[in-house]
Short mmCIF file of C-alpha atoms and ligand atoms in Angstrom, two decimals:
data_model
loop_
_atom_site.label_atom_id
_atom_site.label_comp_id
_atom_site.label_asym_id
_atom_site.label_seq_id
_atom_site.Cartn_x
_atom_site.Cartn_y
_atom_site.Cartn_z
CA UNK A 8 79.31 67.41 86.70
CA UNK A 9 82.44 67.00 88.12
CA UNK A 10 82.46 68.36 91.66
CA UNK A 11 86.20 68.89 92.80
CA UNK A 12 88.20 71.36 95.10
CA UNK A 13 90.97 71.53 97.33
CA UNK A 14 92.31 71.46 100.83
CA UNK A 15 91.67 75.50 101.77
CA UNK A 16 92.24 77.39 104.99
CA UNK A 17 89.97 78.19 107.56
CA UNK A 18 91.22 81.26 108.95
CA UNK A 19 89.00 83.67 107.16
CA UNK A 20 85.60 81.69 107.68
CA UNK A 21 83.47 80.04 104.91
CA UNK A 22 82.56 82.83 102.69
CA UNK A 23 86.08 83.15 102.36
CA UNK A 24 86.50 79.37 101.26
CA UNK A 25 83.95 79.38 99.07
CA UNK A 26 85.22 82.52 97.11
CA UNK A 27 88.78 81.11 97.13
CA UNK A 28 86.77 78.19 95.21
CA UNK A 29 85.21 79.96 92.44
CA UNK A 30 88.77 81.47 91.64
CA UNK A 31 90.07 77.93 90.88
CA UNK A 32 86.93 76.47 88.88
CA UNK A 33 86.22 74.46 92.00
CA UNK A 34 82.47 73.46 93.64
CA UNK A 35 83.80 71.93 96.65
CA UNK A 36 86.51 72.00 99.39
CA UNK A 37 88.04 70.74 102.48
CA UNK A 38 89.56 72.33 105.34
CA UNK A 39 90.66 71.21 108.44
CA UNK A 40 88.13 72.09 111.76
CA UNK A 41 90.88 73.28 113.51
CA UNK A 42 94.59 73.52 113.89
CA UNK A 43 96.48 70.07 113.85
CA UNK A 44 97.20 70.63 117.44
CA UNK A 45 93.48 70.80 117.83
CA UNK A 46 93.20 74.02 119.96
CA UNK A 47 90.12 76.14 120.56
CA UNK A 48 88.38 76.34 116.74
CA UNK A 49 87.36 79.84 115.43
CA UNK A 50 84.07 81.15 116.41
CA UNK A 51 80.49 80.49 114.27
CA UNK A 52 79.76 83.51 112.41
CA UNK A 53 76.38 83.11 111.41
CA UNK A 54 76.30 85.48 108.84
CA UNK A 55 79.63 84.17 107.68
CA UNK A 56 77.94 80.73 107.16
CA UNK A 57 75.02 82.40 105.72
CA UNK A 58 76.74 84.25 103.10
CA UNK A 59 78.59 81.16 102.31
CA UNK A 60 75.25 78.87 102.10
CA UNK A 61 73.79 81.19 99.52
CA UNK A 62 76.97 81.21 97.13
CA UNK A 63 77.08 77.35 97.32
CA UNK A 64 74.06 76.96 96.17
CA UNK A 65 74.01 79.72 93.51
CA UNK A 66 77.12 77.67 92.42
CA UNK A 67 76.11 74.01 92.64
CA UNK A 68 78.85 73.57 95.16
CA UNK A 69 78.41 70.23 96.84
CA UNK A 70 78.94 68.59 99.95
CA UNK A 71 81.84 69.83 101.79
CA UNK A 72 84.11 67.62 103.26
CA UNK A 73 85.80 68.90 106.26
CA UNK A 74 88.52 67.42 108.10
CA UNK A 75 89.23 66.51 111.47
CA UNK A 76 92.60 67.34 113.19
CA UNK A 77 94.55 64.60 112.19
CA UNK A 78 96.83 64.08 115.25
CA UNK A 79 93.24 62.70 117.00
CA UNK A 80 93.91 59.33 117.90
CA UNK A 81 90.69 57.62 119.25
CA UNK A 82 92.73 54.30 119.73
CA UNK A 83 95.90 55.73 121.78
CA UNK A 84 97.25 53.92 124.87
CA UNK A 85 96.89 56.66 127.08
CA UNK A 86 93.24 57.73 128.74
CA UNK A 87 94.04 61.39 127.89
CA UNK A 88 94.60 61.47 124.40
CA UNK A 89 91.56 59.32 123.99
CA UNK A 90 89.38 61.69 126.09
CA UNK A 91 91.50 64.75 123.97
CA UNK A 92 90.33 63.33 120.79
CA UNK A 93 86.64 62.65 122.09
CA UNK A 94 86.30 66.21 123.01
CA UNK A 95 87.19 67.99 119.98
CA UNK A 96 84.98 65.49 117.46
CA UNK A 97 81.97 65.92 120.02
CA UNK A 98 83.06 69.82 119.81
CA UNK A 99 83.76 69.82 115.86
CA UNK A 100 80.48 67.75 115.30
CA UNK A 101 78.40 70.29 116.99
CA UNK A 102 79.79 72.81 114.65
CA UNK A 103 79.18 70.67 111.97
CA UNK A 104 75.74 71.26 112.46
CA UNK A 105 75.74 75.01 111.13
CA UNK A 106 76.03 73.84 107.43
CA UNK A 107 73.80 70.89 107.85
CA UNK A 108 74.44 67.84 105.67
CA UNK A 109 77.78 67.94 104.88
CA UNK A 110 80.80 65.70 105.32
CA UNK A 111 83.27 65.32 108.22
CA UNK A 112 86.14 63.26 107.24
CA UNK A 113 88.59 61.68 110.38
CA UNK A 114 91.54 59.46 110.55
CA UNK A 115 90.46 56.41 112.63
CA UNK A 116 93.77 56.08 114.55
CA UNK A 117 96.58 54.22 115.63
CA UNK A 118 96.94 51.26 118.07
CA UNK A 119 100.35 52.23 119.06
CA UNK A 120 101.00 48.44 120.14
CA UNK A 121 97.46 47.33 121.32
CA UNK A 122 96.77 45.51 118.19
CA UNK A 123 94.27 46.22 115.68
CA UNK A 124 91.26 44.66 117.59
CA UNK A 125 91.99 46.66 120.66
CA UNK A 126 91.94 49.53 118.35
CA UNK A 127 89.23 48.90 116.75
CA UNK A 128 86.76 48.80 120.00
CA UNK A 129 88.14 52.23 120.94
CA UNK A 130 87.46 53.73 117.62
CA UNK A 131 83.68 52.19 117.83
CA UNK A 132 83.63 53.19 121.59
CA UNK A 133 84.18 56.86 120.40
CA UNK A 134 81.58 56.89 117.95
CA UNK A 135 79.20 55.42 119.82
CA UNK A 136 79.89 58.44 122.49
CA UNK A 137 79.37 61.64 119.78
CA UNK A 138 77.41 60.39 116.66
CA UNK A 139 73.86 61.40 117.94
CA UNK A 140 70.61 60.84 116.79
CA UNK A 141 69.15 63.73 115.19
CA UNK A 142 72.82 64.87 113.68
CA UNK A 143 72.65 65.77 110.09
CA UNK A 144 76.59 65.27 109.54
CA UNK A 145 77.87 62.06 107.73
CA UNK A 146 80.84 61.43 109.52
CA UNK A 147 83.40 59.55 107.09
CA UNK A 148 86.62 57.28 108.06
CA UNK A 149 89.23 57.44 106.07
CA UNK A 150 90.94 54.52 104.35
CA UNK A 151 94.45 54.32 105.38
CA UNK A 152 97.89 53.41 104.03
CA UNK A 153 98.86 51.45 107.05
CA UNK A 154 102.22 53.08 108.39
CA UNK A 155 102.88 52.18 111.35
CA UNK A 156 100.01 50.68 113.38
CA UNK A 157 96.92 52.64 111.42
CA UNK A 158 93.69 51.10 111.58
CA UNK A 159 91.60 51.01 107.98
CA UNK A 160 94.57 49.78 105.89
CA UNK A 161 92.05 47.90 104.76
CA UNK A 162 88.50 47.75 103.90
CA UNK A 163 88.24 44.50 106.45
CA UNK A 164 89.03 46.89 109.32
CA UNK A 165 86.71 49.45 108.34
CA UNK A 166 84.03 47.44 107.82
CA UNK A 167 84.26 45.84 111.53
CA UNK A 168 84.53 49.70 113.13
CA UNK A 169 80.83 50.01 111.07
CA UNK A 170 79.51 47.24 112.58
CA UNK A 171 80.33 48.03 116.15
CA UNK A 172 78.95 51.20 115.32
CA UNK A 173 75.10 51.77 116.81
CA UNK A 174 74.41 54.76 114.56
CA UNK A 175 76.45 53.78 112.14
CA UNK A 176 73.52 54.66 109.34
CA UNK A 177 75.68 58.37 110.34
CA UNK A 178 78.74 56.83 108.94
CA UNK A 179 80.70 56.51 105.17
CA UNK A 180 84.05 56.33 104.10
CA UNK A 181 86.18 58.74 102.43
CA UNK A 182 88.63 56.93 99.77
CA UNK A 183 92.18 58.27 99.78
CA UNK A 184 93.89 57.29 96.05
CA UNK A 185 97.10 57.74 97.80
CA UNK A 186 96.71 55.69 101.17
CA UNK A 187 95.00 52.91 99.12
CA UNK A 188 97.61 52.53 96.88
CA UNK A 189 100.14 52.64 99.48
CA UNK A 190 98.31 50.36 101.38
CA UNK A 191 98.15 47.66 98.24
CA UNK A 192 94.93 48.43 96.26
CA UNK A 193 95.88 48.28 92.83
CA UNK A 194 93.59 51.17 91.71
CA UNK A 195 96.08 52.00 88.48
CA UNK A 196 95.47 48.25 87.17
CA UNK A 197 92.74 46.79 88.31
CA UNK A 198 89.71 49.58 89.47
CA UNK A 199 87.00 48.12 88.82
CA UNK A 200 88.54 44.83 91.37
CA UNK A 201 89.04 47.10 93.96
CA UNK A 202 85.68 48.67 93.62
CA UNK A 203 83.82 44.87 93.23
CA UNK A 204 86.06 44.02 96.48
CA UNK A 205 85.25 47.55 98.04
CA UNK A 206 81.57 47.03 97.51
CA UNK A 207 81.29 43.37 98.72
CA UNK A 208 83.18 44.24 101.81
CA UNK A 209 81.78 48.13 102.73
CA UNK A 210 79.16 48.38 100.43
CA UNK A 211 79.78 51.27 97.78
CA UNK A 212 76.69 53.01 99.10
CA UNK A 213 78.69 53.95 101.92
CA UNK A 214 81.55 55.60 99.57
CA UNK A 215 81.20 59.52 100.36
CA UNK A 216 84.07 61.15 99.05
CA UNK A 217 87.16 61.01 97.07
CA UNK A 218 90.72 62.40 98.52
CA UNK A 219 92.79 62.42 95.00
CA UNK A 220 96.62 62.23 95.60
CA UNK A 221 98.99 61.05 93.76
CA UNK A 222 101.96 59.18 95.86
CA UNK A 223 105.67 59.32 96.35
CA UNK A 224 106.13 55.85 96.46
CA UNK A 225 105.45 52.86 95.14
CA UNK A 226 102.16 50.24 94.69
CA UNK A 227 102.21 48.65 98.34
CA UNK A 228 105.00 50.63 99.97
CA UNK A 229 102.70 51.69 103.83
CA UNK A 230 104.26 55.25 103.60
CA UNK A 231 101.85 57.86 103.26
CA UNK A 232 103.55 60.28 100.99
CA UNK A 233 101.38 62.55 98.62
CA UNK A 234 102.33 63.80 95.30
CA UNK A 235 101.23 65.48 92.90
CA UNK A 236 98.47 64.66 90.20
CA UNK A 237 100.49 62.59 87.64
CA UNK A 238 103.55 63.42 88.53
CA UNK A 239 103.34 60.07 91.37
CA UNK A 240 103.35 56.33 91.12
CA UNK A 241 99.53 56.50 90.46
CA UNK A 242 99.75 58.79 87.15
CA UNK A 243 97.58 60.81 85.74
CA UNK A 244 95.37 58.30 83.43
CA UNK A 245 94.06 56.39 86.37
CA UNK A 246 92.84 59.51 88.06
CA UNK A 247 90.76 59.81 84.74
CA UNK A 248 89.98 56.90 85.56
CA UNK A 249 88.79 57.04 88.37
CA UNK A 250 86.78 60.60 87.90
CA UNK A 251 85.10 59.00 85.35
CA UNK A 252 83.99 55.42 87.03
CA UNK A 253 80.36 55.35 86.90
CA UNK A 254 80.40 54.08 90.31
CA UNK A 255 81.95 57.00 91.57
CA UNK A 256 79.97 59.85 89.72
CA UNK A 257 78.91 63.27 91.54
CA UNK A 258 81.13 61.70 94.38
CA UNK A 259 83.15 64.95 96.18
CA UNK A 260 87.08 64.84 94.78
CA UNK A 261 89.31 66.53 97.32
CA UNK A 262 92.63 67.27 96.04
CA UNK A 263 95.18 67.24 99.08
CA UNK A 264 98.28 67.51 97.05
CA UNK A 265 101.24 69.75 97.75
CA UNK A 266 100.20 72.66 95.84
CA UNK A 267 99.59 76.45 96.84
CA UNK A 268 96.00 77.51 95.11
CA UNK A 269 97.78 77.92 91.55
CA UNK A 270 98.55 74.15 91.77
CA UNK A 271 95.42 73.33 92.57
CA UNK A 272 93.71 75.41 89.98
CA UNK A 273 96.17 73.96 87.26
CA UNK A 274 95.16 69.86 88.62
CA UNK A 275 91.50 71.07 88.62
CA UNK A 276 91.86 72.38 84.96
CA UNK A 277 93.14 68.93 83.97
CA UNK A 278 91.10 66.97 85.85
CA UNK A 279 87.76 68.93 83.91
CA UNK A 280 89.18 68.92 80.85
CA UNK A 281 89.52 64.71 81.04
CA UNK A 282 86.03 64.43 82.82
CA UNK A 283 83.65 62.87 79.86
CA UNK A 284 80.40 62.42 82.02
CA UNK A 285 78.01 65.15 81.97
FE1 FE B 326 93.28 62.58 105.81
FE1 FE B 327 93.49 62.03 102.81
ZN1 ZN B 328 97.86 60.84 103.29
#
């Protein structure tokens, strides 16, 4: 089964997502833990949460993958940032914890000038602070298309935050179609090489989720710019592709396209209809 949603609001709690799901054919979905500003998060409603765990699994919904502000920068130059960003994933992960076992997706940052090693160590320094023991969260970094001076524009730099990671049998990777391309993974041409070199380097094993974008610009280009599905420099036959990879089967496809929920319901339509696994 192909398990697929969309980027929804939080506003009006989980039940709320995971009704907004069912109207678009969709059995998954991401939303962002708070607003990009990261101020205060809504309350826990438990009943909210409970509702919502019952129709997810009367639906076969599976892992969520929610996403962190992404203005956090673990890897700024300046203390306070740092310290703003550790607070709100030690807050979001604790939150987390009400729908145990799902997915929380983050940007790993930007060195601003410190250089990609410097960065690095802060990123690992800020795990090693809020990934706990007995957490139940998989905590995912997300490959990046390398504007400006993003760490994990490749899977060399996400592979060293890992391994400076303690815990780091709490952390995966979330695979952005977009960012990789941008960032000079030839995923239209050559998938299955940028799986091999994916899985030599991270290990697929750690590969949690799928964001599906198509992009604005071109094969190597650093920008960031999402499009579309098939209506980008990606296309739409190697996001068939890539739904169908037996590698990547049952994975969790977020769409984060520029769509309001009638988009999203149209890409998710496609996407099923080309989906030949069962
Ligand atoms: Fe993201
Ligand atoms: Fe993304
Ligand atoms: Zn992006």
């Amino acid at each position: 089964m192909l398990n697929i949603g969309c980027t929804l609001s939080s506003s009006k709690g989980y039940l709320h997502m995971g009704k907004e799901s069912l109207k678009i054919n969709a059995n998954t979905f991401a939303f962002f833990t708070r607003n990009p500003r990261g101020g205060k998060a809504k309350d826990i409603n438990p009943d909210d949460i409970a509702a919502f765990l019952k129709l997810a699994e009367e639906n076969n919904f599976s892992q969520l993958v929610a996403h962190a502000p992404y203005t956090l920068n673990a890897c700024s130059n300046k203390e306070e940032t740092r310290e703003f960003a550790l607070n709100i994933m030690a807050d979001d992960l604790a939150r987390m914890e009400y729908t145990p076992n799902q997915l929380y997706n983050f940007h790993p940052g930007s060195h601003v000038g410190q250089g990609v090693e410097a960065g690095i160590e802060l990123i690992a320094k800020q795990l090693n602070t809020v990934l706990k023991p007995d957490m139940t969260t998989t905590v995912l970094l997300e490959t990046m298309a390398g504007k400006g001076s993003e760490i994990g524009r490749s899977f060399e730099e996400l592979r060293e935050i890992i391994d400076k990671v303690e815990l780091n049998e709490k952390l995966g990777v979330c695979l952005d179609t977009c960012h990789v391309y941008d960032a000079g993974y030839d995923i239209v041409n050559n998938l299955d090489g940028v799986l091999d070199e994916f899985d030599k380097i991270i290990g697929l094993d750690r590969l949690k989720a799928i964001h599906m974008n198509d992009s604005k610009n071109p094969f190597n280009s650093h920008k960031d710019r999402h499009e579309k599905i098939g209506e980008g420099s990606i296309g739409f036959d190697a996001m068939v592709n890539i739904i169908n990879h037996p590698r990547l089967k049952n994975l969790p496809v977020i769409l984060e396209t520029p769509n309001e929920l009638d988009g999203y319901a149209q890409e998710i339509k496609m996407l099923r209809n080309a989906y030949t696994q069962d």
